Amino acid sequence: MAMEVTQILLNAQAVDGTVRKQAEENLKQFQEQNLPSFLFSLAGELANDEKPAESRKLAGLILKNALDAKEQHRKIELVQRWLSLDSSVKAQIKAFLLRTLSSPVADARSTVSQVIAKVAGIELPHKQWPELIGSLLSNIHQLPAPTRQATLESLGYICEEVSPDVVDQDHVNKILTAVVQGMNSSETNNDVRLAAIRALYNALGFAQANFSNDMERDYIMRVVCEATLSPESKIRRAAFECLVAISSTYYEKLAPYIQDIFNITAKAVKEDEEPVSLQAIEFWSSICDEEIDILEEYGGDFSGDSDIPCFYFIKQALPALVPMLLETLMKQEEDQDQDEGAWNIAMAGGTCLGLVARTVGDDIVPLVMPFIEENITKPDWRQREAATYAFGSILEGPSPDKLVPLVNVALNFMLTALIKDPNNHVKDTTAWTLGRMFEFLHGSALETPIITQANCQQIITVLLKSMQDVPNVAEKACGALYFLAQGYEDAGSSSSPLTPFFQEIVQALLTATHREDAGESRLRTAAYEALNEVVRCSTDETAPMVVQLVPLVMMELHQTLEAQNISADERQNELQGLLCGCLQVITQKLGSSEPTKFQFMQYADQMMSLFLRVFASRSATAHEEAMLAIGALAYATGSGFEKYMSEFYKYLELGLQNFEDYQVCAITVGVVGDVCRALEEKILPYCDGIMTQLLKDLSSNQLHRTVKPPIFSCFGDVALAIGENFEKYLLYAMPMLQSAAELSAHTSGADDDMTEYTNSLRNGILEAYSGIFQGFKGSPKTQLLMPYAPYILQFLDSLYVEKDMDDVVMKTAIGVLGDLADTLGGNAGPLIQQSVSGKDFLKECLSSEDPLIKESAEWAKLAISRAVSFLG
């Protein structure tokens, strides 16, 4: 049943485009017409040592892609196809795959190890191919080195593909034994050793039982630590990667080894090649992450003897760890500030220092200050930059009491350095450090302000001058200005120290966006982000100047749209997104108070027509921003938005159909909500189209799951807007809500991501119910909702019983109970009295610490008592 595919596979890699296209077409037809024979032929090609390496490699890749896909719906389809193949065909294919592991051709071996893992990923969870692990391990130690390497690679990939619960402990023990033996220093072949370490990295999640056994854990840790001393740098690096993974997976088991690990990481950071030393620093960053999480979860207020699972490794290591990190800061690269993706030992060291500061707080300050004082004025730029970087890194974590006095001394020095230092690196880091000062130590919450009437003018003068510097320095100056403005966001309508400089600041930021080199170092984006923040945090005094910004920004948007007619380029799309974002912020600002709203309205028509033109561009980012800006405009114009609907509606519908760029779809769903709130019953003519599209979205398996919760809450927005007219959608919407509610009620054993998603799904469902009840309130048609009341109460009861809802869901849920009682009145009384929600859940919410939950519960209690008293 095998077909000759060698020539087609070679043609599919031909230089000549027509030959290549024809071959791709042939392969596609073969796959569609006879899948078993197609897969069998590819596996045969991959296993045949007489075939050319190129055709074998491609055969393996196509085989792998026939078993797995990125999109969830496609993946499910491919899995079903494989499972439904005839078992004898599958057995032959698997025999081909296992045979290829001992091929003399390296490419064939490394490809097949991935294919085996894909098949295992499908079959093991279905309790098929139980003999796989046994046959891979059967005589692994007698095999030639290349086959051992390929087998270990397969085991590693298998552990990556399947979840730990599908491999029984006996097999896990055997895998770990083989892997650890392969890692041992007695293994003479470096390729085998490297494959073994990488396999251990993937198998760590399976080793819970082994890490709980002291003897086995000691052995694994010893072998990993020994591997960090291998003469081969790839092996050292992989061994440190393993230590990083162990530090987060088995943090609570590390105490006996931490001193040894400190010694080997310190040696690597000091002496080893950069790829290795980066991983050694990453180990300590990972420990910081663990301890920050633990300390946050348990709050800062536990007594010393409490059983909090924190070992304070960082605190204990401080006296040795901080000097080691400070030393790395001097190892900068000449051009690191220009390169977006740069990552080197100095940056890793500074990042780790910042995490250490967040872990231990005040204790870090006396260890770092002498280094700063010693180096900040040195003639060598590396020393000045390292000192500045160290200072900026420790500004988050320690208390304001500890930092403010230091910042008050440093601020003046930094402002001078930003203008006068001859070195660009130093200026870049100085501007970043100023931004960190303003981010963490400036704002209404702090008792002693670091920015006063006395130094405000100097700060602004320096930052605006710095915006004319090279792009990477100017970008950091924009960032500092962003946090400077943000610190005054609570000033409200009272005056802000920035008010006298408003015009000057806005002018400087607009000038920065027009620089020839604004595309470098994210400068243009940073300037618009700062401008948006300055507008958002501005006060009533400067509102007339914000109004004057509107025609300026609209003119720029108009120009990008005209330019796009001539030539489409990436930069225009990015700029359109930034300008739409800027108009959104201005709209929110001016639309929120009556006097400015009146002036702003004269621009609404032009603005809307510009936004609609943006939808003609090809860029998803620009679409998102235009959609959000229209949402803000709908909110500001209220029922006046109706005149734009006939033209806007088709774009709304396209947004709801956009499964590819699901963020666009999610944002469009949100904008439907904004428009419902703005138009209320005037949205009615468009509701059939909107509801049809939303129901379609929900039943599609191609749409990203994150869009589903907002769609449910959008049902609520529509019902609130059109009231009893929602009647005709009940028949479709209610069953959808009910089945989603049943799915989301029971989630035992889910991971954190899943629990978070489930809670957002529950919240969306509850917001839908709430909107529907409120929409029908006081209408003669409320009886139509009675049949659904038992299911809704059952949902609330099951949420209460599951005990894993977050505060947001709790508040919405108890609100729905109130809405149900309020709308259905006496008819629902007996049902509520029989439910758990009407008693225990309500009682729990009434005594909640959270004022929002409590308030919601008070209202529900009132509504229920009215409903029950009807029964009299």
Short mmCIF file of N, CA, C and O in Angstrom, two decimals, residues 184-272:
data_model
loop_
_atom_site.label_atom_id
_atom_site.label_comp_id
_atom_site.label_asym_id
_atom_site.label_seq_id
_atom_site.Cartn_x
_atom_site.Cartn_y
_atom_site.Cartn_z
N ASN A 184 25.10 10.95 33.55
CA ASN A 184 26.23 10.71 34.45
C ASN A 184 27.57 11.04 33.80
O ASN A 184 27.72 10.88 32.59
N SER A 185 28.53 11.46 34.61
CA SER A 185 29.83 11.85 34.03
C SER A 185 30.52 10.63 33.43
O SER A 185 31.45 10.77 32.64
N SER A 186 30.06 9.40 33.79
CA SER A 186 30.66 8.21 33.19
C SER A 186 30.23 8.04 31.72
O SER A 186 30.84 7.27 30.98
N GLU A 187 29.18 8.77 31.31
CA GLU A 187 28.76 8.70 29.89
C GLU A 187 29.79 9.45 29.05
O GLU A 187 29.98 10.66 29.23
N THR A 188 30.44 8.72 28.14
CA THR A 188 31.56 9.37 27.43
C THR A 188 31.10 10.18 26.23
O THR A 188 31.81 11.06 25.76
N ASN A 189 29.91 9.91 25.72
CA ASN A 189 29.47 10.61 24.51
C ASN A 189 28.69 11.89 24.89
O ASN A 189 27.64 11.82 25.53
N ASN A 190 29.21 13.04 24.46
CA ASN A 190 28.58 14.31 24.85
C ASN A 190 27.18 14.50 24.28
O ASN A 190 26.32 15.11 24.92
N ASP A 191 26.94 13.99 23.07
CA ASP A 191 25.61 14.15 22.47
C ASP A 191 24.56 13.40 23.29
O ASP A 191 23.44 13.87 23.50
N VAL A 192 24.95 12.20 23.76
CA VAL A 192 24.04 11.41 24.59
C VAL A 192 23.78 12.15 25.90
O VAL A 192 22.64 12.28 26.37
N ARG A 193 24.85 12.68 26.46
CA ARG A 193 24.71 13.34 27.76
C ARG A 193 23.80 14.56 27.66
O ARG A 193 22.94 14.82 28.51
N LEU A 194 23.98 15.31 26.57
CA LEU A 194 23.15 16.50 26.36
C LEU A 194 21.68 16.12 26.18
O LEU A 194 20.77 16.72 26.77
N ALA A 195 21.43 15.07 25.36
CA ALA A 195 20.05 14.62 25.14
C ALA A 195 19.42 14.19 26.48
O ALA A 195 18.24 14.44 26.74
N ALA A 196 20.22 13.55 27.34
CA ALA A 196 19.70 13.08 28.62
C ALA A 196 19.32 14.25 29.52
O ALA A 196 18.26 14.25 30.16
N ILE A 197 20.17 15.28 29.55
CA ILE A 197 19.87 16.44 30.41
C ILE A 197 18.60 17.15 29.92
O ILE A 197 17.74 17.54 30.70
N ARG A 198 18.50 17.28 28.60
CA ARG A 198 17.29 17.93 28.05
C ARG A 198 16.05 17.10 28.34
O ARG A 198 14.97 17.63 28.57
N ALA A 199 16.22 15.78 28.32
CA ALA A 199 15.08 14.91 28.62
C ALA A 199 14.67 15.07 30.09
O ALA A 199 13.49 15.12 30.42
N LEU A 200 15.66 15.18 30.97
CA LEU A 200 15.34 15.37 32.39
C LEU A 200 14.55 16.68 32.56
O LEU A 200 13.58 16.74 33.31
N TYR A 201 14.98 17.71 31.84
CA TYR A 201 14.30 19.01 31.92
C TYR A 201 12.80 18.83 31.63
O TYR A 201 11.94 19.36 32.35
N ASN A 202 12.49 18.04 30.60
CA ASN A 202 11.07 17.82 30.25
C ASN A 202 10.37 16.86 31.20
O ASN A 202 9.16 16.88 31.32
N ALA A 203 11.16 16.00 31.87
CA ALA A 203 10.54 14.96 32.71
C ALA A 203 10.32 15.41 34.15
O ALA A 203 9.74 14.68 34.95
N LEU A 204 10.81 16.63 34.49
CA LEU A 204 10.74 17.04 35.90
C LEU A 204 9.32 17.01 36.45
O LEU A 204 9.08 16.65 37.60
N GLY A 205 8.35 17.39 35.60
CA GLY A 205 6.95 17.41 36.06
C GLY A 205 6.44 16.02 36.44
O GLY A 205 5.47 15.88 37.18
N PHE A 206 7.12 14.96 35.94
CA PHE A 206 6.69 13.58 36.21
C PHE A 206 7.31 13.04 37.50
O PHE A 206 6.94 11.98 37.96
N ALA A 207 8.28 13.80 38.03
CA ALA A 207 9.13 13.20 39.06
C ALA A 207 8.71 13.54 40.50
O ALA A 207 9.52 13.46 41.40
N GLN A 208 7.43 13.92 40.69
CA GLN A 208 6.98 14.30 42.04
C GLN A 208 7.37 13.26 43.09
O GLN A 208 7.98 13.59 44.11
N ALA A 209 7.03 11.99 42.80
CA ALA A 209 7.29 10.94 43.79
C ALA A 209 8.79 10.79 44.04
O ALA A 209 9.23 10.62 45.18
N ASN A 210 9.58 10.92 42.96
CA ASN A 210 11.03 10.72 43.09
C ASN A 210 11.68 11.85 43.88
O ASN A 210 12.63 11.65 44.62
N PHE A 211 11.15 13.07 43.71
CA PHE A 211 11.70 14.20 44.45
C PHE A 211 11.27 14.17 45.93
O PHE A 211 11.82 14.87 46.75
N SER A 212 10.24 13.37 46.22
CA SER A 212 9.83 13.25 47.63
C SER A 212 10.66 12.20 48.37
O SER A 212 10.60 12.10 49.58
N ASN A 213 11.43 11.42 47.61
CA ASN A 213 12.26 10.38 48.22
C ASN A 213 13.70 10.93 48.35
O ASN A 213 14.34 11.23 47.36
N ASP A 214 14.17 11.04 49.60
CA ASP A 214 15.46 11.71 49.82
C ASP A 214 16.60 11.12 49.00
O ASP A 214 17.38 11.84 48.39
N MET A 215 16.65 9.79 48.96
CA MET A 215 17.78 9.16 48.30
C MET A 215 17.77 9.44 46.79
O MET A 215 18.78 9.80 46.19
N GLU A 216 16.57 9.28 46.19
CA GLU A 216 16.47 9.51 44.74
C GLU A 216 16.74 10.97 44.41
O GLU A 216 17.42 11.30 43.43
N ARG A 217 16.19 11.85 45.25
CA ARG A 217 16.38 13.29 44.99
C ARG A 217 17.86 13.65 45.09
O ARG A 217 18.39 14.36 44.24
N ASP A 218 18.52 13.15 46.13
CA ASP A 218 19.95 13.45 46.29
C ASP A 218 20.73 13.02 45.04
O ASP A 218 21.62 13.73 44.57
N TYR A 219 20.37 11.84 44.53
CA TYR A 219 21.09 11.31 43.37
C TYR A 219 20.86 12.21 42.14
O TYR A 219 21.82 12.59 41.45
N ILE A 220 19.58 12.57 41.90
CA ILE A 220 19.28 13.42 40.73
C ILE A 220 20.01 14.76 40.86
O ILE A 220 20.66 15.23 39.92
N MET A 221 19.95 15.36 42.06
CA MET A 221 20.58 16.67 42.25
C MET A 221 22.10 16.57 42.06
O MET A 221 22.72 17.47 41.49
N ARG A 222 22.68 15.47 42.53
CA ARG A 222 24.13 15.33 42.41
C ARG A 222 24.54 15.27 40.93
O ARG A 222 25.48 15.93 40.49
N VAL A 223 23.76 14.48 40.17
CA VAL A 223 24.10 14.32 38.75
C VAL A 223 23.93 15.65 38.00
O VAL A 223 24.75 16.01 37.15
N VAL A 224 22.86 16.41 38.33
CA VAL A 224 22.65 17.70 37.66
C VAL A 224 23.80 18.66 38.02
O VAL A 224 24.37 19.32 37.15
N CYS A 225 24.16 18.71 39.30
CA CYS A 225 25.23 19.63 39.72
C CYS A 225 26.57 19.23 39.10
O CYS A 225 27.35 20.09 38.67
N GLU A 226 26.81 17.93 38.99
CA GLU A 226 28.06 17.49 38.34
C GLU A 226 28.09 17.92 36.88
O GLU A 226 29.13 18.32 36.35
N ALA A 227 26.93 17.86 36.23
CA ALA A 227 26.88 18.22 34.81
C ALA A 227 27.20 19.70 34.59
O ALA A 227 27.64 20.10 33.51
N THR A 228 26.97 20.55 35.63
CA THR A 228 27.31 21.97 35.45
C THR A 228 28.82 22.17 35.38
O THR A 228 29.29 23.26 35.09
N LEU A 229 29.60 21.10 35.67
CA LEU A 229 31.05 21.21 35.63
C LEU A 229 31.65 20.53 34.40
O LEU A 229 32.88 20.42 34.28
N SER A 230 30.79 20.05 33.50
CA SER A 230 31.27 19.35 32.30
C SER A 230 32.20 20.26 31.49
O SER A 230 32.01 21.48 31.46
N PRO A 231 33.20 19.67 30.79
CA PRO A 231 34.04 20.52 29.91
C PRO A 231 33.27 21.07 28.71
O PRO A 231 33.72 22.02 28.07
N GLU A 232 32.10 20.51 28.40
CA GLU A 232 31.34 20.90 27.21
C GLU A 232 30.32 22.00 27.60
O GLU A 232 29.45 21.78 28.43
N SER A 233 30.42 23.19 26.95
CA SER A 233 29.59 24.30 27.43
C SER A 233 28.09 24.08 27.22
O SER A 233 27.26 24.51 28.02
N LYS A 234 27.73 23.37 26.14
CA LYS A 234 26.30 23.10 25.93
C LYS A 234 25.71 22.28 27.07
O LYS A 234 24.55 22.45 27.46
N ILE A 235 26.51 21.36 27.58
CA ILE A 235 26.05 20.51 28.69
C ILE A 235 25.92 21.35 29.96
O ILE A 235 24.95 21.25 30.70
N ARG A 236 26.91 22.21 30.20
CA ARG A 236 26.83 23.08 31.40
C ARG A 236 25.57 23.94 31.34
O ARG A 236 24.84 24.08 32.31
N ARG A 237 25.34 24.50 30.16
CA ARG A 237 24.17 25.38 30.04
C ARG A 237 22.87 24.61 30.29
O ARG A 237 21.99 25.06 31.02
N ALA A 238 22.75 23.42 29.68
CA ALA A 238 21.52 22.62 29.85
C ALA A 238 21.35 22.21 31.31
O ALA A 238 20.23 22.15 31.83
N ALA A 239 22.47 21.95 32.00
CA ALA A 239 22.39 21.55 33.41
C ALA A 239 21.86 22.72 34.25
O ALA A 239 21.03 22.53 35.14
N PHE A 240 22.35 23.94 33.96
CA PHE A 240 21.83 25.09 34.71
C PHE A 240 20.35 25.33 34.37
O PHE A 240 19.57 25.71 35.24
N GLU A 241 19.97 25.08 33.10
CA GLU A 241 18.54 25.22 32.75
C GLU A 241 17.70 24.25 33.59
O GLU A 241 16.60 24.59 34.03
N CYS A 242 18.24 23.06 33.82
CA CYS A 242 17.56 22.09 34.68
C CYS A 242 17.43 22.62 36.10
O CYS A 242 16.37 22.50 36.72
N LEU A 243 18.51 23.21 36.62
CA LEU A 243 18.45 23.76 37.98
C LEU A 243 17.39 24.86 38.08
O LEU A 243 16.67 24.96 39.07
N VAL A 244 17.30 25.69 37.03
CA VAL A 244 16.28 26.76 37.04
C VAL A 244 14.89 26.13 37.12
O VAL A 244 14.05 26.55 37.92
N ALA A 245 14.67 25.08 36.30
CA ALA A 245 13.35 24.43 36.31
C ALA A 245 13.08 23.78 37.67
O ALA A 245 11.97 23.83 38.20
N ILE A 246 14.11 23.16 38.26
CA ILE A 246 13.95 22.53 39.58
C ILE A 246 13.61 23.59 40.62
O ILE A 246 12.78 23.39 41.50
N SER A 247 14.24 24.78 40.49
CA SER A 247 14.02 25.82 41.51
C SER A 247 12.56 26.25 41.56
O SER A 247 12.06 26.62 42.62
N SER A 248 11.87 26.20 40.42
CA SER A 248 10.46 26.60 40.50
C SER A 248 9.53 25.40 40.75
O SER A 248 8.52 25.54 41.42
N THR A 249 9.91 24.21 40.24
CA THR A 249 9.03 23.05 40.44
C THR A 249 9.17 22.47 41.84
O THR A 249 8.20 22.02 42.43
N TYR A 250 10.38 22.47 42.37
CA TYR A 250 10.63 21.81 43.67
C TYR A 250 11.30 22.74 44.66
O TYR A 250 12.20 22.34 45.40
N TYR A 251 10.87 24.00 44.68
CA TYR A 251 11.47 25.00 45.58
C TYR A 251 11.60 24.47 47.01
O TYR A 251 12.64 24.60 47.66
N GLU A 252 10.52 23.81 47.47
CA GLU A 252 10.50 23.44 48.91
C GLU A 252 11.46 22.30 49.23
O GLU A 252 11.65 21.96 50.39
N LYS A 253 12.09 21.72 48.19
CA LYS A 253 13.01 20.61 48.43
C LYS A 253 14.49 21.04 48.33
O LYS A 253 15.38 20.22 48.34
N LEU A 254 14.74 22.36 48.18
CA LEU A 254 16.09 22.78 47.81
C LEU A 254 17.05 23.00 48.98
O LEU A 254 18.26 23.08 48.78
N ALA A 255 16.50 23.14 50.20
CA ALA A 255 17.35 23.58 51.32
C ALA A 255 18.70 22.85 51.45
O ALA A 255 19.74 23.49 51.59
N PRO A 256 18.71 21.50 51.36
CA PRO A 256 20.01 20.83 51.57
C PRO A 256 21.06 21.17 50.51
O PRO A 256 22.25 20.95 50.72
N TYR A 257 20.62 21.68 49.35
CA TYR A 257 21.56 21.83 48.22
C TYR A 257 21.94 23.28 47.98
O TYR A 257 22.79 23.57 47.14
N ILE A 258 21.29 24.22 48.69
CA ILE A 258 21.37 25.61 48.25
C ILE A 258 22.78 26.17 48.37
O ILE A 258 23.22 26.94 47.52
N GLN A 259 23.54 25.73 49.38
CA GLN A 259 24.91 26.24 49.55
C GLN A 259 25.78 25.79 48.36
O GLN A 259 26.51 26.59 47.77
N ASP A 260 25.66 24.51 48.00
CA ASP A 260 26.44 24.01 46.85
C ASP A 260 26.04 24.72 45.57
O ASP A 260 26.88 25.05 44.73
N ILE A 261 24.72 24.92 45.42
CA ILE A 261 24.26 25.59 44.18
C ILE A 261 24.81 27.01 44.14
O ILE A 261 25.22 27.50 43.09
N PHE A 262 24.84 27.67 45.31
CA PHE A 262 25.40 29.04 45.30
C PHE A 262 26.85 28.99 44.79
O PHE A 262 27.24 29.79 43.94
N ASN A 263 27.61 28.05 45.28
CA ASN A 263 29.02 27.98 44.88
C ASN A 263 29.18 27.75 43.38
O ASN A 263 30.00 28.40 42.72
N ILE A 264 28.38 26.81 42.83
CA ILE A 264 28.57 26.56 41.38
C ILE A 264 28.01 27.70 40.53
O ILE A 264 28.58 28.01 39.49
N THR A 265 26.93 28.33 40.98
CA THR A 265 26.42 29.47 40.17
C THR A 265 27.41 30.62 40.24
O THR A 265 27.67 31.28 39.23
N ALA A 266 27.98 30.88 41.42
CA ALA A 266 28.91 32.01 41.55
C ALA A 266 30.13 31.81 40.64
O ALA A 266 30.59 32.74 39.98
N LYS A 267 30.60 30.57 40.59
CA LYS A 267 31.76 30.27 39.74
C LYS A 267 31.40 30.50 38.27
O LYS A 267 32.16 31.09 37.51
N ALA A 268 30.20 30.03 37.89
CA ALA A 268 29.78 30.18 36.49
C ALA A 268 29.60 31.65 36.12
O ALA A 268 30.00 32.09 35.04
N VAL A 269 29.01 32.43 37.03
CA VAL A 269 28.77 33.85 36.74
C VAL A 269 30.11 34.57 36.56
O VAL A 269 30.26 35.42 35.70
N LYS A 270 31.08 34.16 37.36
CA LYS A 270 32.38 34.84 37.32
C LYS A 270 33.19 34.43 36.09
O LYS A 270 33.78 35.27 35.41
N GLU A 271 33.18 33.12 35.78
CA GLU A 271 34.20 32.62 34.84
C GLU A 271 33.65 32.04 33.54
O GLU A 271 34.38 31.91 32.57
N ASP A 272 32.38 31.65 33.51
CA ASP A 272 31.94 30.85 32.36
C ASP A 272 31.53 31.71 31.17
O ASP A 272 31.39 32.92 31.26
#
